[in-house]
């Protein structure tokens, strides 16, 4: 049965999920197709397409070559940092991936082994991901902006058979040397013997010659015997992607092969309206879920052309960079974070630079990573004259929970809303006691189980943590950690997180992790980090510290120390630059810091002081420190 309206599809997906998803699965090329969609035998640990066998890399590459698309561009690399553009056809990309898979195999990587990929936005990052998948191995890509300690935490948890990296990444004002960071991470993870393979880039100081036994990408490729795709069960893991939880220990989100391929393939056609030959550009980074799904896997599974952009929205060289890329590569669909649009608008409020470029190929602009504020929505809609579509999702879900499915039915767009739930997402808004709230009332956004294909299956090696983190708070539901409401038409409005995760320039960060780092400073007795509203980055972290008694340290010196510590242990990307010393932190009688109240005061919002506060006088003392804006060490 073919459904071509949103409501029909949604209803079918929740009322007849077997039919709906087995039909979607027909768009994937299986070595052995699945006979059933859902395995509930270990509920609440659900598995999709239990008897399906496939290879994801085959579906992303070989299949298109076999179907006659070998000469079409698969990947276009555009580096605003280097001023270069490279194009890879499906046939070329397939050959490179097969050869790199051969190189990994020659170094002992096999089915089920993990490969940590710590790379900048260069084609080799995508090649390494697809090559790992070709062997039935499991990749874990780590964002290049993370510091060695964060990389070490991921290496420790994933226990990789190999680390693949490059000489470094290029930021507008500096080059980031990766090799010392990798060496330091291996040392911190007590794993100095894990083999490291390096793509050499010009302009960096450190080389493989500095590290005995480290391998060179080009040399390995020259001698490699290309590998053919290895069959895996649909339920076997394709990748682990670590994301911030509320503690300092990142969560290893596990994605399977079959559910992922089916779901992403469905989204390309039905949400993004992208098919074979179309050009999709996702301006994110392969280190984030958006990069996994829509720079690498999604567009390639659909036989489209993906653009991989190494650059920024502004300053490389100017706020016309995005328009230039759209023009040069005839981009049909752009996906970016609202913060990037705000950066462009700040630099070029009337989008004067847009007039220099022909962006007529652009059909739709999608945004995610944070709420698309209505101002930016109206601005982008006005200057581009194409539909601007917010959609809401998380690392855990791998694809949009709520979206406007442009390929299925072009639903009316409402500013401030990511529209409606996508198939399989049984979205509900519950109060703290687990009761459904009325339309228009804000509550916890939860998703009834099972989640659809393509969403996380568990946390790496830790089913218990998966269940306690997501499935315990509300019966038979996955807790998204976001709060929001639905209007009378069923449109969702996401209002923010209910936990200690913040979103800085579309990057998800844990305030708990920053507090752990700050707490190491010998002068600090206790601290709280909260995310304050920021006109460019959405939120920015701000730290409040109580000094140990008897400690005398100037506030600016302490601030510089703490900023440096967070940079060293988490990374520059945390953008932690604000520190204020306070006499005490407001807490409940059970010792929980009232971060929400602090944030409301600092953002100038109405604030509520819970009746469980230990000492109401602390709030009075804090008002002065919170309101004028804290000391800036940046
Ligand atoms: N490797 C190393 N360092 C990195 C990095 C990377 N991949 N990415 C960012 N950093 C560093 C930057 O160099 C900067 O360091 P600094 O403090 O020494 O200057 C710091 O992290 C913060 O960088 P960034 O978040 O890029 O902020 P910015 O002020 O330089 O630029 C924006 C602001 C809005 C232009 C930029 O944040 C941006 O492009 N955001 C879009 C992000 C995005 O696409 N997210 C998508 C997730 S879906
Ligand atoms: P990440 O896992 O890094 O993708 O971050 C997921 C979180 O970012 C979500 O739980 C939300 O808090 C926020 N987020 C992502 N996209 C949106 C959106 N379109 N609207 C509102 N919040 C969003």
Coordinates of C-alpha atoms in Angstrom, one line a residue, residues 1-3 7-24 36-38 48-49 423-424 426 450 453:
X1 CA 0.0 0.0 0.0
X2 CA 1.5 3.3 -1.0
X3 CA 0.8 6.3 1.3
X7 CA -1.2 11.4 8.4
X8 CA -1.7 8.1 6.5
X9 CA 2.0 7.3 6.9
X10 CA 2.1 8.3 10.5
X11 CA -1.0 6.2 11.4
X12 CA 0.3 3.2 9.6
X13 CA 3.7 3.5 11.2
X14 CA 2.2 3.2 14.7
X15 CA -0.8 0.9 14.0
X16 CA 0.9 -1.5 11.5
X17 CA 4.7 -1.0 12.2
X18 CA 5.6 -4.4 10.7
X19 CA 4.0 -3.5 7.3
X20 CA 5.2 0.1 7.3
X21 CA 8.9 -0.7 8.0
X22 CA 9.1 -3.9 6.0
X23 CA 7.9 -1.8 3.0
X24 CA 10.5 0.9 3.8
X36 CA 9.9 -9.6 10.2
X37 CA 10.5 -6.0 11.3
X38 CA 10.6 -5.9 15.1
X48 CA 14.8 -4.1 14.1
X49 CA 14.9 -6.5 11.2
X423 CA 6.7 7.9 11.6
X424 CA 7.2 5.6 14.5
X426 CA 4.9 8.0 19.5
X450 CA 9.5 0.9 20.8
X453 CA 14.3 1.9 13.3

